[in-house]
Every structure is written in C-alpha cells, then in structure tokens.
Short mmCIF file of C-alpha atoms in Angstrom, two decimals:
data_model
loop_
_atom_site.label_atom_id
_atom_site.label_comp_id
_atom_site.label_asym_id
_atom_site.label_seq_id
_atom_site.Cartn_x
_atom_site.Cartn_y
_atom_site.Cartn_z
CA MET X 1 4.12 28.14 19.63
CA LEU X 2 0.39 28.15 19.97
CA CYS X 3 -0.97 25.78 22.56
CA GLU X 4 -2.88 23.95 19.84
CA GLU X 5 0.35 23.21 17.95
CA VAL X 6 1.95 21.81 21.16
CA VAL X 7 -1.02 19.56 21.75
CA LEU X 8 -0.85 18.29 18.17
CA LEU X 9 2.89 17.55 18.43
CA GLU X 10 2.45 15.80 21.77
CA ARG X 11 -0.38 13.69 20.31
CA LEU X 12 1.73 12.92 17.24
CA PHE X 13 4.79 11.78 19.24
CA ALA X 14 2.51 9.70 21.52
CA GLN X 15 0.73 7.98 18.62
CA LEU X 16 3.91 7.34 16.65
CA GLN X 17 5.02 4.95 19.42
CA GLY X 18 2.32 2.57 18.37
CA ILE X 19 3.70 2.55 14.77
CA PHE X 20 6.98 1.07 15.97
CA ASN X 21 5.55 -2.20 17.14
CA SER X 22 8.19 -4.63 15.90
CA SER X 23 10.55 -6.45 18.19
CA ILE X 24 13.72 -5.36 16.35
CA SER X 25 16.02 -3.06 18.31
CA ILE X 26 15.80 -0.12 15.93
CA GLU X 27 12.08 0.23 16.54
CA LYS X 28 12.47 -0.23 20.28
CA ASN X 29 15.01 2.53 20.28
CA ALA X 30 12.63 4.72 18.27
CA VAL X 31 9.93 4.28 20.92
CA LYS X 32 12.36 5.24 23.71
CA ALA X 33 13.39 8.40 21.73
CA LEU X 34 9.81 9.39 21.31
CA GLN X 35 9.13 8.81 25.02
CA ARG X 36 12.14 10.96 25.98
CA ALA X 37 10.93 13.72 23.70
CA LEU X 38 7.55 13.76 25.39
CA LEU X 39 9.13 13.90 28.84
CA GLN X 40 11.39 16.84 27.85
CA LYS X 41 8.37 18.92 26.69
CA GLN X 42 10.66 21.26 24.73
CA PHE X 43 8.91 21.37 21.33
CA PRO X 44 10.21 24.35 19.36
CA THR X 45 8.19 26.97 17.59
CA LEU X 46 7.13 25.89 14.14
CA SER X 47 7.75 28.32 11.25
CA LYS X 48 4.95 30.74 10.50
CA GLU X 49 5.67 30.04 6.82
CA ALA X 50 4.79 26.39 6.72
CA TYR X 51 5.45 24.58 3.45
CA PRO X 52 2.32 22.41 2.95
CA LEU X 53 2.32 18.99 1.39
CA PRO X 54 1.65 18.81 -2.36
CA LYS X 55 -1.78 17.41 -3.27
CA PRO X 56 -0.49 13.92 -4.31
CA PHE X 57 0.70 13.36 -0.76
CA MET X 58 -2.56 14.62 0.80
CA ASP X 59 -4.53 12.42 -1.53
CA VAL X 60 -2.74 9.13 -0.52
CA MET X 61 -2.86 10.15 3.11
CA ALA X 62 -6.69 10.50 2.84
CA ARG X 63 -7.19 7.05 1.22
CA SER X 64 -8.98 4.40 3.19
CA ASP X 65 -5.84 2.12 3.33
CA ALA X 66 -3.66 4.90 4.86
CA LEU X 67 -2.69 4.48 8.53
CA SER X 68 -4.90 6.54 10.78
CA ILE X 69 -2.01 8.69 12.04
CA CYS X 70 -1.97 10.39 8.63
CA LYS X 71 -4.94 12.52 9.60
CA LEU X 72 -2.99 13.87 12.52
CA ILE X 73 0.19 14.46 10.43
CA SER X 74 -1.80 16.52 7.91
CA LYS X 75 -2.93 18.87 10.65
CA VAL X 76 0.56 19.92 11.76
CA HIS X 77 2.14 22.94 10.01
CA PHE X 78 5.47 21.33 9.10
CA GLU X 79 8.05 22.72 6.71
CA TRP X 80 7.93 19.93 4.05
CA ARG X 81 11.10 20.23 2.07
CA PRO X 82 13.47 17.89 0.17
CA PRO X 83 16.05 16.25 2.45
CA THR X 84 19.58 17.68 2.49
CA THR X 85 21.45 14.50 3.33
CA SER X 86 24.15 15.12 0.69
CA THR X 87 25.60 18.02 -1.22
CA ASP X 88 26.29 15.79 -4.23
CA PRO X 89 24.76 17.53 -7.33
CA LEU X 90 23.20 14.26 -8.55
CA TYR X 91 21.64 13.69 -5.15
CA ILE X 92 20.23 17.20 -5.17
CA GLU X 93 18.86 16.75 -8.67
CA HIS X 94 17.14 13.48 -7.60
CA SER X 95 15.61 15.03 -4.48
CA ASN X 96 13.24 17.64 -5.90
CA PHE X 97 10.36 15.03 -5.85
CA LYS X 98 10.83 14.28 -2.13
CA VAL X 99 9.45 15.71 1.03
CA HIS X 100 10.97 15.33 4.45
CA VAL X 101 10.67 16.46 8.06
CA GLU X 102 13.11 15.47 10.76
CA LEU X 103 11.30 15.13 14.06
CA ILE X 104 14.25 13.81 16.11
CA GLY X 105 17.89 14.24 15.19
CA PRO X 106 20.75 16.69 14.79
CA THR X 107 18.43 19.11 12.87
CA GLY X 108 15.15 17.81 14.19
CA LEU X 109 12.40 19.43 16.23
CA ILE X 110 13.91 17.56 19.14
CA PHE X 111 17.73 17.30 19.20
CA SER X 112 19.48 13.95 19.23
CA ASN X 113 22.99 12.95 18.15
CA THR X 114 22.24 9.19 18.23
CA MET X 115 19.05 8.90 16.18
CA ARG X 116 17.28 10.43 13.20
CA LEU X 117 13.51 9.94 13.01
CA GLY X 118 11.08 11.68 10.73
CA PHE X 119 8.71 11.69 7.79
CA TYR X 120 9.74 10.98 4.20
CA GLY X 121 7.78 10.76 0.99
CA MET X 122 8.11 10.76 -2.78
CA LEU X 123 5.84 12.04 -5.57
CA PRO X 124 4.43 9.64 -8.16
CA ASN X 125 6.51 8.38 -11.07
CA SER X 126 9.77 9.07 -9.38
CA GLU X 127 12.98 7.16 -8.66
CA TYR X 128 15.57 7.63 -5.97
CA GLY X 129 18.58 5.58 -6.86
CA PHE X 130 21.01 3.44 -4.81
CA ARG X 131 22.47 4.83 -1.66
CA THR X 132 24.45 3.53 1.28
CA HIS X 133 25.20 4.91 4.77
CA PRO X 134 26.68 3.65 8.05
CA ALA X 135 23.33 4.06 9.97
CA GLU X 136 20.97 1.12 10.37
CA GLU X 137 17.65 2.23 8.88
CA THR X 138 14.00 1.28 8.62
CA PHE X 139 11.10 2.82 6.81
CA ILE X 140 7.45 2.14 7.72
CA MET X 141 4.90 2.95 5.11
CA LEU X 142 2.09 5.22 6.25
CA ALA X 143 0.28 5.89 2.97
CA GLY X 144 0.50 5.27 -0.77
CA ASN X 145 2.66 2.71 -2.53
CA ALA X 146 6.39 2.40 -2.98
CA TYR X 147 8.74 -0.06 -4.58
CA TRP X 148 11.78 -0.81 -2.45
CA ARG X 149 14.92 -2.62 -3.63
CA ARG X 150 17.43 -4.02 -1.10
CA GLY X 151 20.88 -5.01 -2.18
CA ASP X 152 20.86 -7.32 -5.21
CA GLY X 153 17.15 -8.10 -4.84
CA GLN X 154 14.28 -7.02 -7.06
CA TYR X 155 11.90 -4.10 -6.50
CA SER X 156 9.13 -5.13 -4.11
CA LEU X 157 5.78 -3.32 -3.63
CA HIS X 158 5.23 -1.87 -0.17
CA ARG X 159 1.81 -0.75 0.99
CA PRO X 160 0.77 1.08 4.19
CA GLY X 161 1.96 -0.76 7.30
CA SER X 162 4.81 -2.56 5.55
CA ARG X 163 8.50 -2.04 6.28
CA SER X 164 11.73 -1.79 4.38
CA TYR X 165 14.67 -2.50 6.72
CA HIS X 166 18.29 -1.74 5.70
CA PRO X 167 21.20 -2.86 7.79
CA SER X 168 24.31 -0.63 7.89
CA GLN X 169 25.78 -0.06 4.36
CA MET X 170 23.15 -2.10 2.54
CA PRO X 171 22.51 -0.56 -0.87
CA HIS X 172 18.85 0.35 -1.32
CA SER X 173 16.74 2.31 -3.77
CA THR X 174 13.09 3.44 -4.13
CA GLN X 175 10.58 3.91 -6.94
CA THR X 176 7.03 5.22 -7.16
CA ARG X 177 4.51 4.67 -9.95
CA GLU X 178 0.94 5.99 -10.09
CA LEU X 179 0.83 6.92 -6.38
CA ALA X 180 2.89 9.07 -4.01
CA PHE X 181 3.84 7.60 -0.64
CA MET X 182 4.41 8.83 2.86
CA SER X 183 6.54 7.00 5.41
CA ILE X 184 8.31 7.35 8.74
CA TYR X 185 11.97 6.49 8.87
CA VAL X 186 14.59 5.85 11.55
CA TRP X 187 18.38 6.06 11.37
CA ASP X 188 20.04 4.43 14.36
CA GLY X 189 23.72 3.97 15.30
CA ASP X 190 26.17 6.06 13.27
CA ILE X 191 23.84 8.70 11.99
CA SER X 192 26.51 11.01 10.51
CA THR X 193 26.03 11.83 6.85
CA LYS X 194 29.74 12.12 6.13
CA GLU X 195 29.89 8.59 4.65
CA TYR X 196 26.50 8.76 2.91
CA THR X 197 27.00 7.73 -0.76
CA TYR X 198 24.52 8.20 -3.56
CA SER X 199 25.23 6.12 -6.66
CA GLY X 200 22.30 7.21 -8.82
CA ILE X 201 19.79 5.21 -10.75
CA SER X 202 20.78 1.71 -11.76
CA SER X 203 20.31 0.52 -15.38
CA THR X 204 19.57 -3.04 -14.29
#
C-alpha cells in the first residue's frame, strides 16, 4: 500500500474513536477495537480497482451538517459494495441500493472474530425491511437522513450524529426519502450471520 493510504487509514481509525463517545458498552468496545487496530499496524493493501461512492453519497457527505470525518472517508479508496450478510434472494434484491465497507471483522481490513465495524449507507428513496440477528448493534449517522424503525415502534428521522441502537434480536428496518445517508455501524457479541433473518418490507 502506498504510504499515503496507510496514513489516511491510520487517521481514519484514530478519528473514528471520537465518534463513539457514548457510555454504552458497545461503543466502548468499538473504541478498544480501533485502538488495537492502530497498535497492530497491519493495514492491508487496498484494491487498485476501487469502487467509488455514487454521487448521492458524496453529496450528503459534503453537506454542512455532515460530520467532519466524512471528508476523510471520501479520500480513502475503499471498495464500496452492497453487503453480503445473507444469501437469501430477497435480501440480495433489497441490497442493490446499499454501500458497505467492513473495517474490522471476519472480512474486514483488520480481522476480528468478536466485532464487526464499518461503514453503511443507502441511496435515496429506498427501503431495507425488517431483519434480526444475534449481535447487539448500533448505527451512528455520519451524513444525510434516514428513518429507522425499532421493534413495534414508528419510523423516526435520524440526522447526522444521531444513533439507532438495536439489542440482540430486536427487529429493525430502515428507509430513505429524498437524501442518501452514510453511517458507521458496530456488531458486538455473537457476530455470526448464520442466524441473520431478513423478513422483507412490512405492509404496516
């Protein structure tokens, strides 16, 4: 990897620690994982064929209300692709409007079998239906707007800096309207995807 890329990743991992500033354990664990990654200094070579972010994501990350770390994220040549959490055909169909990069995890830039941490976003006017999984999870909004639904609750607007926290096995779903969004997520605890269940879009 070019020295410049290493410096960018080190800066990114260092600055991400400041995003996880809540007192809940999942965020404290995320900070520890980022610190361990920096100490290891084993960042892999990024692909020469980077898959850049589509314009709607770049647009929201350049807005004045986006968290400042978005400028740094946009400089790194990540492979932005839809997530591959499930092989369910419906899940795959409902994933073509998503982008995802795993920074820490079983398939991440830095290996971990106890945590998944990375970036996740959705294009405008999209809906990702109800899903459940054993892992405890939190999303922190970095840019744009998203509507999150937790359990039997109603959809709630989330702007940059806000969180959507999901205890283990809590059903949750996500919508976008006129804006895309970018977020950082954490899975903690049982991070296996074997019991991940996607139920699709609810009619209620």
